[in-house]
Amino acid sequence: MQVYSNANEQRNNKYLASWFTRTGEKTLIETINIGSVNSKYLSSIIYSYEGEKKHCLLENQYLNNAADKFNKIFVESYSENDQKNGITIIDKDSGKIEKRVNFKNAFTSSGRQLIDHNNNLVTYGNNDLNNFPQKEAQSAIGVLNCKTYETTEYLFENEKIIFSYIHNNNIYYHGQ
């Protein structure tokens, strides 16, 4: 067995922790928890692309998941800057942040999942601050169009989503 890591080659520090590693469209994506530097919390996305190793530095974001679609890396994270869960979109060619997309409800992408569905990414989350009956939604499924960056949300008032999945081109969820 041979071990390979973009992070080991990029950063010569055995103490850096990884948030997670994902494979994408001919891409190995690794995430590094750098920590607090000059009053900013830093994380790095390091990825192999077209024979090169590239990286993108993310400030004040706690990374949860990533997906690779349409020459972009979509990173689901919590941002201290806006205090919301959302999706940061990185251009793979330049390694620069293209956009940050937040759903209308801050909890919509709190489930830490990005599920590939045609031209979209599906995520879900629960409004855990509402532990008692209210008129506000208790959970949501969010859909991000990966080409236009338009979002759609489906809100559920009386259920907590445990997990969501795609079957026969439909979005399903299991709730309680």
XYZ file of N, CA, C and O in Angstrom:
704
model
N 0.841 -1.170 0.000
C 0.000 0.000 0.000
C 0.887 1.235 0.000
O 1.844 1.333 0.729
N 0.524 2.191 -0.834
C 1.276 3.426 -0.920
C 0.414 4.566 -0.405
O -0.767 4.668 -0.728
N 0.996 5.432 0.407
C 0.275 6.562 0.989
C 0.583 7.804 0.178
O 1.729 8.084 -0.129
N -0.475 8.552 -0.170
C -0.292 9.821 -0.869
C -1.156 10.880 -0.205
O -2.297 10.617 0.164
N -0.607 12.057 -0.071
C -1.380 13.163 0.490
C -0.883 14.466 -0.093
O 0.313 14.742 -0.090
N -1.797 15.271 -0.629
C -1.433 16.622 -1.071
C -0.953 17.450 0.112
O -0.055 18.255 0.001
N -1.618 17.252 1.253
C -1.317 18.056 2.438
C 0.109 17.836 2.920
O 0.793 18.776 3.301
N 0.573 16.588 2.917
C 1.926 16.309 3.374
C 2.966 16.985 2.488
O 3.995 17.433 2.954
N 2.672 17.046 1.206
C 3.606 17.700 0.303
C 3.485 19.220 0.375
O 4.446 19.940 0.204
N 2.291 19.717 0.622
C 2.050 21.162 0.664
C 2.566 21.788 1.957
O 3.145 22.843 1.961
N 2.309 21.144 3.051
C 2.670 21.679 4.365
C 3.551 20.649 5.076
O 3.136 19.529 5.288
N 4.716 21.048 5.466
C 5.624 20.136 6.145
C 5.427 20.280 7.650
O 6.308 20.722 8.359
N 4.238 19.922 8.131
C 3.934 20.040 9.541
C 3.044 18.871 9.946
O 1.889 18.810 9.566
N 3.574 17.954 10.740
C 2.823 16.763 11.124
C 1.717 17.058 12.129
O 0.912 16.200 12.422
N 1.632 18.289 12.633
C 0.639 18.623 13.637
C -0.641 19.228 13.053
O -1.581 19.491 13.775
N -0.681 19.491 11.755
C -1.882 20.026 11.148
C -2.932 18.922 11.052
O -2.661 17.825 10.586
N -4.137 19.231 11.489
C -5.228 18.249 11.449
C -6.044 18.439 10.184
O -6.186 19.544 9.677
N -6.598 17.345 9.704
C -7.443 17.396 8.521
C -8.908 17.386 8.935
O -9.310 16.638 9.829
N -9.711 18.246 8.302
C -11.153 18.203 8.522
C -11.712 16.937 7.874
O -12.453 16.198 8.476
N -11.371 16.720 6.601
C -11.827 15.544 5.861
C -11.094 15.478 4.525
O -10.437 16.433 4.119
N -11.237 14.348 3.849
C -10.678 14.142 2.517
C -11.792 13.616 1.623
O -12.584 12.782 2.051
N -11.866 14.099 0.388
C -12.866 13.648 -0.577
C -12.209 13.436 -1.931
O -11.204 14.075 -2.256
N -12.791 12.566 -2.707
C -12.389 12.432 -4.099
C -13.467 13.062 -4.955
O -14.649 13.024 -4.621
N -13.055 13.668 -6.051
C -13.997 14.318 -6.949
C -13.741 13.902 -8.369
O -13.225 12.811 -8.634
N -14.095 14.768 -9.308
C -13.887 14.513 -10.725
C -12.384 14.571 -11.011
O -11.849 15.631 -11.281
N -11.716 13.444 -10.917
C -10.261 13.348 -11.112
C -9.502 14.271 -10.162
O -8.467 14.837 -10.507
N -10.031 14.448 -8.968
C -9.453 15.373 -7.997
C -9.436 14.739 -6.615
O -10.407 14.130 -6.196
N -8.338 14.889 -5.913
C -8.254 14.540 -4.502
C -8.348 15.853 -3.730
O -7.560 16.773 -3.948
N -9.355 15.955 -2.852
C -9.578 17.174 -2.079
C -9.250 16.870 -0.624
O -9.823 15.955 -0.041
N -8.340 17.634 -0.047
C -8.010 17.502 1.371
C -8.215 18.852 2.046
O -7.977 19.892 1.455
N -8.662 18.801 3.276
C -8.912 20.031 4.016
C -8.056 20.034 5.266
O -7.922 19.019 5.939
N -7.486 21.167 5.548
C -6.570 21.301 6.672
C -7.102 22.337 7.657
O -7.482 23.437 7.272
N -7.129 21.972 8.918
C -7.481 22.876 10.003
C -6.184 23.526 10.467
O -5.426 22.942 11.231
N -5.915 24.731 9.999
C -4.670 25.414 10.353
C -4.763 25.991 11.763
O -3.836 25.925 12.542
N -5.920 26.578 12.098
C -6.119 27.143 13.427
C -6.090 28.658 13.410
O -6.160 29.297 12.371
N -5.970 29.239 14.576
C -6.023 30.691 14.730
C -4.661 31.314 14.419
O -3.653 30.969 15.030
N -4.673 32.239 13.458
C -3.465 32.958 13.058
C -3.837 34.423 12.899
O -4.731 34.763 12.114
N -3.178 35.310 13.643
C -3.425 36.758 13.564
C -4.917 37.084 13.678
O -5.479 37.795 12.855
N -5.578 36.553 14.676
C -6.992 36.822 14.975
C -7.962 36.301 13.912
O -9.099 36.737 13.840
N -7.500 35.401 13.054
C -8.364 34.775 12.064
C -8.245 33.268 12.204
O -7.160 32.744 12.466
N -9.356 32.583 12.039
C -9.334 31.125 12.053
C -9.171 30.664 10.611
O -9.972 31.009 9.745
N -8.126 29.896 10.337
C -7.792 29.525 8.963
C -7.972 28.028 8.706
O -7.600 27.196 9.524
N -8.539 27.739 7.548
C -8.619 26.385 7.018
C -8.132 26.453 5.581
O -8.222 27.495 4.928
N -7.634 25.346 5.080
C -7.131 25.317 3.713
C -7.719 24.132 2.965
O -7.860 23.046 3.523
N -8.074 24.366 1.716
C -8.479 23.313 0.797
C -7.268 23.075 -0.100
O -6.785 23.996 -0.756
N -6.765 21.860 -0.110
C -5.634 21.500 -0.961
C -6.137 20.422 -1.914
O -6.749 19.444 -1.488
N -5.906 20.607 -3.202
C -6.436 19.652 -4.168
C -5.483 19.469 -5.340
O -4.696 20.348 -5.674
N -5.551 18.287 -5.910
C -4.790 17.997 -7.124
C -5.715 18.273 -8.298
O -6.896 17.930 -8.273
N -5.186 18.937 -9.313
C -6.008 19.256 -10.474
C -5.118 19.417 -11.697
O -4.184 20.220 -11.685
N -5.375 18.621 -12.715
C -4.617 18.631 -13.964
C -3.116 18.554 -13.706
O -2.334 19.325 -14.249
N -2.726 17.631 -12.831
C -1.326 17.387 -12.559
C -0.669 18.374 -11.614
O 0.522 18.263 -11.340
N -1.399 19.348 -11.134
C -0.855 20.337 -10.207
C -1.537 20.223 -8.850
O -2.656 19.749 -8.746
N -0.847 20.700 -7.839
C -1.451 20.813 -6.508
C -1.779 22.281 -6.289
O -0.946 23.149 -6.464
N -3.036 22.523 -5.934
C -3.483 23.894 -5.712
C -4.098 23.986 -4.332
O -4.452 22.972 -3.737
N -4.247 25.206 -3.839
C -4.897 25.365 -2.539
C -5.650 26.690 -2.478
O -5.393 27.619 -3.244
N -6.589 26.723 -1.563
C -7.386 27.920 -1.308
C -7.511 28.068 0.197
O -7.872 27.117 0.889
N -7.201 29.240 0.699
C -7.280 29.528 2.124
C -8.660 30.098 2.447
O -9.138 31.022 1.786
N -9.325 29.520 3.449
C -10.642 29.982 3.875
C -10.512 30.571 5.269
O -9.979 29.931 6.170
N -11.001 31.803 5.442
C -10.907 32.488 6.721
C -12.205 32.338 7.504
O -13.291 32.536 6.960
N -12.068 32.019 8.783
C -13.191 31.951 9.721
C -14.301 31.012 9.272
O -15.480 31.307 9.437
N -13.910 29.873 8.681
C -14.890 28.871 8.272
C -14.529 27.518 8.878
O -13.379 27.110 8.857
N -15.555 26.844 9.396
C -15.410 25.497 9.938
C -15.988 24.541 8.910
O -17.195 24.538 8.671
N -15.130 23.751 8.286
C -15.493 22.957 7.114
C -16.193 21.662 7.499
O -15.785 20.987 8.440
N -17.242 21.321 6.749
C -18.018 20.121 7.024
C -17.999 19.104 5.893
O -17.996 17.906 6.140
N -18.028 19.565 4.642
C -18.103 18.646 3.514
C -17.696 19.378 2.251
O -17.667 20.609 2.223
N -17.408 18.621 1.196
C -17.047 19.226 -0.090
C -17.498 18.319 -1.225
O -17.617 17.102 -1.060
N -17.754 18.942 -2.361
C -18.107 18.213 -3.580
C -17.419 18.900 -4.750
O -17.176 20.106 -4.725
N -17.138 18.136 -5.779
C -16.426 18.604 -6.957
C -17.350 18.452 -8.163
O -17.697 17.333 -8.538
N -17.802 19.572 -8.730
C -18.696 19.554 -9.889
C -18.407 20.754 -10.789
O -18.152 21.845 -10.299
N -18.473 20.533 -12.083
C -18.414 21.610 -13.077
C -17.212 22.524 -12.881
O -17.333 23.749 -12.935
N -16.053 21.938 -12.624
C -14.810 22.685 -12.469
C -14.807 23.605 -11.247
O -14.087 24.593 -11.198
N -15.640 23.266 -10.269
C -15.722 24.026 -9.019
C -15.636 23.062 -7.843
O -15.996 21.901 -7.957
N -15.186 23.567 -6.717
C -15.248 22.816 -5.469
C -16.248 23.548 -4.582
O -16.123 24.755 -4.348
N -17.253 22.823 -4.146
C -18.300 23.361 -3.292
C -18.017 22.885 -1.872
O -17.951 21.677 -1.629
N -17.838 23.814 -0.942
C -17.477 23.483 0.426
C -18.604 23.916 1.361
O -18.923 25.107 1.439
N -19.214 22.951 2.051
C -20.242 23.265 3.050
C -19.519 23.573 4.348
O -18.662 22.821 4.794
N -19.855 24.731 4.954
C -19.144 25.145 6.157
C -19.986 26.114 6.976
O -20.949 26.698 6.482
N -19.569 26.277 8.215
C -20.114 27.320 9.073
C -19.125 28.484 9.033
O -17.924 28.298 9.222
N -19.631 29.682 8.774
C -18.777 30.860 8.688
C -18.983 31.755 9.903
O -20.117 32.142 10.207
N -17.907 32.070 10.586
C -17.984 33.016 11.696
C -18.312 34.419 11.200
O -18.862 35.219 11.943
N -17.973 34.707 9.950
C -18.199 36.058 9.414
C -19.679 36.406 9.376
O -20.065 37.517 9.728
N -20.529 35.481 8.914
C -21.967 35.772 8.856
C -22.769 34.908 9.830
O -23.990 35.004 9.883
N -22.091 34.055 10.574
C -22.697 33.169 11.571
C -23.790 32.296 10.967
O -24.852 32.112 11.539
N -23.490 31.760 9.770
C -24.435 30.900 9.065
C -23.704 29.714 8.455
O -22.517 29.793 8.140
N -24.457 28.636 8.279
C -23.986 27.535 7.455
C -24.261 27.920 6.013
O -25.285 28.532 5.711
N -23.360 27.574 5.129
C -23.542 27.887 3.717
C -22.552 27.118 2.876
O -21.860 26.217 3.366
N -22.474 27.487 1.617
C -21.603 26.783 0.679
C -20.674 27.799 0.023
O -21.121 28.773 -0.579
N -19.371 27.574 0.171
C -18.351 28.398 -0.464
C -17.959 27.719 -1.768
O -17.668 26.522 -1.780
N -17.943 28.484 -2.851
C -17.648 27.936 -4.175
C -16.259 28.407 -4.592
O -15.980 29.602 -4.627
N -15.400 27.429 -4.903
C -14.009 27.706 -5.286
C -13.814 27.311 -6.746
O -14.189 26.201 -7.162
N -13.231 28.192 -7.533
C -12.884 27.878 -8.921
C -11.628 27.012 -8.917
O -10.611 27.405 -8.342
N -11.701 25.837 -9.522
C -10.568 24.902 -9.484
C -9.365 25.407 -10.276
O -8.228 25.133 -9.909
N -9.587 26.131 -11.357
C -8.462 26.618 -12.161
C -7.632 27.646 -11.401
O -6.413 27.553 -11.353
N -8.288 28.627 -10.797
C -7.570 29.718 -10.143
C -7.291 29.446 -8.662
O -6.407 30.061 -8.085
N -8.091 28.559 -8.033
C -7.947 28.321 -6.607
C -8.500 29.459 -5.764
O -8.219 29.566 -4.578
N -9.326 30.307 -6.363
C -9.884 31.459 -5.655
C -11.362 31.234 -5.338
O -12.073 30.550 -6.056
N -11.795 31.877 -4.259
C -13.205 31.808 -3.877
C -14.010 32.607 -4.892
O -13.730 33.786 -5.143
N -14.998 31.946 -5.471
C -15.856 32.611 -6.447
C -17.068 33.252 -5.770
O -17.471 34.350 -6.130
N -17.632 32.532 -4.793
C -18.860 33.034 -4.176
C -19.155 32.243 -2.917
O -18.746 31.101 -2.772
N -19.891 32.867 -2.023
C -20.448 32.190 -0.841
C -21.963 32.233 -0.984
O -22.542 33.308 -1.188
N -22.606 31.071 -0.896
C -24.059 30.977 -1.041
C -24.655 30.556 0.295
O -24.240 29.552 0.877
N -25.602 31.348 0.773
C -26.337 31.013 1.986
C -27.798 30.799 1.616
O -28.331 31.502 0.757
N -28.411 29.844 2.267
C -29.839 29.647 2.094
C -30.570 30.677 2.949
O -30.005 31.277 3.858
N -31.847 30.887 2.665
C -32.644 31.859 3.410
C -32.637 31.544 4.904
O -32.475 32.422 5.731
N -32.794 30.270 5.240
C -32.764 29.838 6.635
C -31.359 29.339 6.960
O -30.836 28.462 6.274
N -30.766 29.882 7.993
C -29.375 29.571 8.345
C -29.168 28.089 8.644
O -28.069 27.571 8.476
N -30.201 27.368 9.072
C -30.045 25.963 9.445
C -30.190 24.999 8.273
O -29.944 23.808 8.425
N -30.563 25.491 7.088
C -30.853 24.594 5.968
C -29.683 23.688 5.619
O -29.865 22.516 5.316
N -28.465 24.170 5.663
C -27.317 23.322 5.313
C -26.529 22.872 6.536
O -25.354 22.555 6.445
N -27.183 22.793 7.684
C -26.473 22.405 8.902
C -26.291 20.890 9.049
O -25.653 20.437 9.980
N -26.830 20.098 8.131
C -26.711 18.638 8.199
C -25.353 18.118 7.756
O -25.083 16.929 7.823
N -24.512 19.009 7.266
C -23.135 18.680 6.886
C -23.052 17.664 5.752
O -22.112 16.884 5.682
N -24.026 17.687 4.866
C -24.027 16.783 3.726
C -24.156 17.576 2.428
O -24.835 18.599 2.388
N -23.531 17.089 1.380
C -23.713 17.586 0.026
C -23.972 16.360 -0.843
O -23.075 15.551 -1.056
N -25.194 16.226 -1.303
C -25.605 15.054 -2.066
C -25.733 15.456 -3.529
O -26.488 16.375 -3.871
N -25.010 14.768 -4.402
C -25.009 15.050 -5.827
C -26.334 14.610 -6.446
O -26.764 13.476 -6.280
N -26.976 15.535 -7.172
C -28.249 15.240 -7.830
C -28.319 16.022 -9.135
O -28.659 17.206 -9.132
N -27.955 15.384 -10.240
C -27.948 16.011 -11.569
C -27.073 17.256 -11.558
O -25.897 17.171 -11.266
N -27.628 18.431 -11.859
C -26.850 19.680 -11.856
C -26.873 20.366 -10.498
O -26.482 21.514 -10.375
N -27.353 19.654 -9.476
C -27.575 20.252 -8.170
C -26.783 19.555 -7.069
O -26.340 18.416 -7.231
N -26.702 20.253 -5.943
C -26.265 19.656 -4.696
C -27.413 19.809 -3.712
O -28.014 20.879 -3.614
N -27.722 18.731 -3.007
C -28.802 18.728 -2.030
C -28.179 18.675 -0.643
O -27.227 17.931 -0.402
N -28.708 19.485 0.251
C -28.266 19.496 1.639
C -29.507 19.568 2.526
O -30.611 19.786 2.031
N -29.329 19.359 3.790
C -30.474 19.427 4.701
C -30.001 19.865 6.076
O -28.803 19.856 6.362
N -30.953 20.242 6.916
C -30.594 20.643 8.263
C -31.811 20.788 9.141
O -32.954 20.757 8.679
N -31.537 20.959 10.418
C -32.584 21.083 11.426
C -32.406 22.363 12.215
O -31.288 22.783 12.491
N -33.513 22.951 12.593
C -33.522 24.162 13.396
C -33.473 23.742 14.860
O -34.482 23.731 15.546
N -32.306 23.364 15.318
C -32.149 22.820 16.669
C -32.404 23.843 17.776
O -32.526 23.475 18.934
N -32.500 25.113 17.437
C -32.806 26.122 18.451
C -34.277 26.089 18.834
O -34.674 26.644 19.846
N -35.090 25.454 18.016
C -36.525 25.364 18.282
C -36.861 24.001 18.870
O -37.260 23.083 18.171
N -36.696 23.859 20.142
C -36.989 22.589 20.803
C -38.406 22.532 21.341
O -38.763 21.627 22.064
N -39.202 23.513 21.034
C -40.592 23.523 21.468
C -41.446 23.990 20.290
O -40.944 24.631 19.361
N -42.735 23.660 20.286
C -43.600 24.001 19.149
C -43.641 25.506 18.884
O -43.876 26.298 19.786
N -43.376 25.863 17.648
C -43.463 27.245 17.194
C -44.001 27.226 15.773
O -44.151 26.179 15.168
N -44.228 28.393 15.230
C -44.682 28.475 13.850
C -43.508 28.381 12.877
O -43.708 28.201 11.697
N -42.294 28.525 13.381
C -41.126 28.464 12.515
C -40.863 27.024 12.071
O -41.222 26.078 12.745
N -40.184 26.880 10.930
C -39.852 25.557 10.408
C -38.890 24.847 11.352
O -38.036 25.466 11.979
N -39.044 23.551 11.448
C -38.166 22.734 12.279
C -37.004 22.143 11.482
O -35.973 21.833 12.044
N -37.200 21.937 10.160
C -36.142 21.383 9.329
C -36.330 21.828 7.886
O -37.365 22.386 7.529
N -35.299 21.589 7.077
C -35.359 22.025 5.685
C -34.452 21.169 4.819
O -33.458 20.617 5.289
N -34.816 21.078 3.556
C -33.952 20.519 2.512
C -33.634 21.671 1.577
O -34.527 22.425 1.163
N -32.360 21.838 1.256
C -31.929 22.899 0.355
C -31.337 22.313 -0.902
O -30.657 21.282 -0.863
N -31.607 22.961 -2.018
C -31.072 22.532 -3.310
C -30.327 23.710 -3.921
O -30.876 24.806 -4.060
N -29.057 23.486 -4.264
C -28.233 24.500 -4.919
C -27.988 24.065 -6.353
O -27.454 22.979 -6.590
N -28.392 24.899 -7.315
C -28.092 24.646 -8.716
C -26.617 25.000 -8.923
O -26.229 26.160 -8.733
N -25.808 24.047 -9.302
C -24.355 24.241 -9.387
C -23.922 25.053 -10.598
O -22.761 25.437 -10.688
N -24.825 25.305 -11.525
C -24.491 26.134 -12.685
C -24.926 27.583 -12.502
O -24.209 28.495 -12.888
N -26.097 27.806 -11.896
C -26.623 29.166 -11.754
C -26.474 29.718 -10.346
O -26.659 30.912 -10.133
N -26.189 28.842 -9.366
C -26.077 29.171 -7.939
C -27.402 29.597 -7.326
O -27.430 30.198 -6.257
N -28.501 29.294 -7.998
C -29.819 29.558 -7.426
C -30.125 28.501 -6.376
O -29.733 27.341 -6.510
N -30.838 28.918 -5.329
C -31.178 27.992 -4.259
C -32.694 27.837 -4.155
O -33.454 28.750 -4.476
N -33.102 26.649 -3.706
C -34.495 26.344 -3.411
C -34.519 25.671 -2.050
O -33.642 24.860 -1.746
N -35.515 26.016 -1.238
C -35.640 25.410 0.085
C -37.025 24.803 0.254
O -38.020 25.382 -0.178
N -37.055 23.642 0.895
C -38.301 22.975 1.243
C -38.334 22.879 2.766
O -37.464 22.245 3.365
N -39.306 23.542 3.387
C -39.386 23.624 4.842
C -40.398 22.631 5.396
O -41.440 22.387 4.788
N -40.080 22.079 6.572
C -40.937 21.123 7.252
C -41.146 21.605 8.680
O -40.190 21.842 9.402
N -42.394 21.755 9.081
C -42.702 22.338 10.389
C -42.643 21.339 11.540
O -42.304 21.717 12.647
N -42.983 20.098 11.296
C -43.149 19.160 12.406
C -42.195 17.975 12.388
O -42.440 16.996 13.082
N -41.161 18.028 11.595
C -40.247 16.893 11.515
C -38.799 17.335 11.646
O -38.434 18.421 11.219
N -38.014 16.460 12.207
C -36.564 16.630 12.255
C -35.987 15.638 11.255
O -36.278 14.443 11.321
N -35.182 16.126 10.312
C -34.610 15.257 9.285
C -33.404 14.525 9.864
O -32.477 15.154 10.377
N -33.441 13.208 9.766
C -32.326 12.375 10.224
C -31.303 12.212 9.104
O -30.106 12.348 9.316
N -31.773 11.904 7.887
C -30.897 11.835 6.718
C -31.731 12.014 5.465
O -32.955 11.872 5.483
N -31.063 12.334 4.361
C -31.709 12.510 3.071
C -30.903 11.747 2.027
O -29.703 11.521 2.200
N -31.567 11.359 0.942
C -30.894 10.600 -0.109
C -31.655 10.772 -1.420
O -32.783 11.257 -1.455
N -31.017 10.341 -2.507
C -31.602 10.388 -3.842
C -31.880 8.951 -4.286
O -31.022 8.080 -4.144
N -33.078 8.715 -4.824
C -33.424 7.409 -5.384
C -34.355 7.640 -6.570
O -35.336 8.376 -6.460
N -34.038 7.007 -7.694
C -34.835 7.169 -8.915
C -35.081 8.644 -9.241
O -36.185 9.045 -9.586
N -34.044 9.442 -9.099
C -34.056 10.861 -9.442
C -34.975 11.708 -8.548
O -35.329 12.822 -8.894
N -35.379 11.181 -7.408
C -36.194 11.926 -6.459
C -35.428 12.109 -5.147
O -34.596 11.279 -4.794
N -35.726 13.188 -4.438
C -35.115 13.472 -3.154
C -36.025 12.910 -2.075
O -37.223 13.204 -2.027
N -35.455 12.086 -1.192
C -36.201 11.511 -0.072
C -35.505 11.900 1.229
O -34.328 12.227 1.234
N -36.243 11.837 2.311
C -35.655 12.050 3.617
C -36.341 11.156 4.633
O -37.465 10.716 4.452
N -35.598 10.892 5.690
C -36.137 10.160 6.821
C -36.165 11.135 7.996
O -35.170 11.764 8.298
N -37.318 11.264 8.608
C -37.445 12.206 9.713
C -38.097 11.576 10.920
O -38.534 10.436 10.896
N -38.162 12.356 11.978
C -38.846 11.889 13.185
C -39.744 12.974 13.710
O -39.617 14.104 13.449
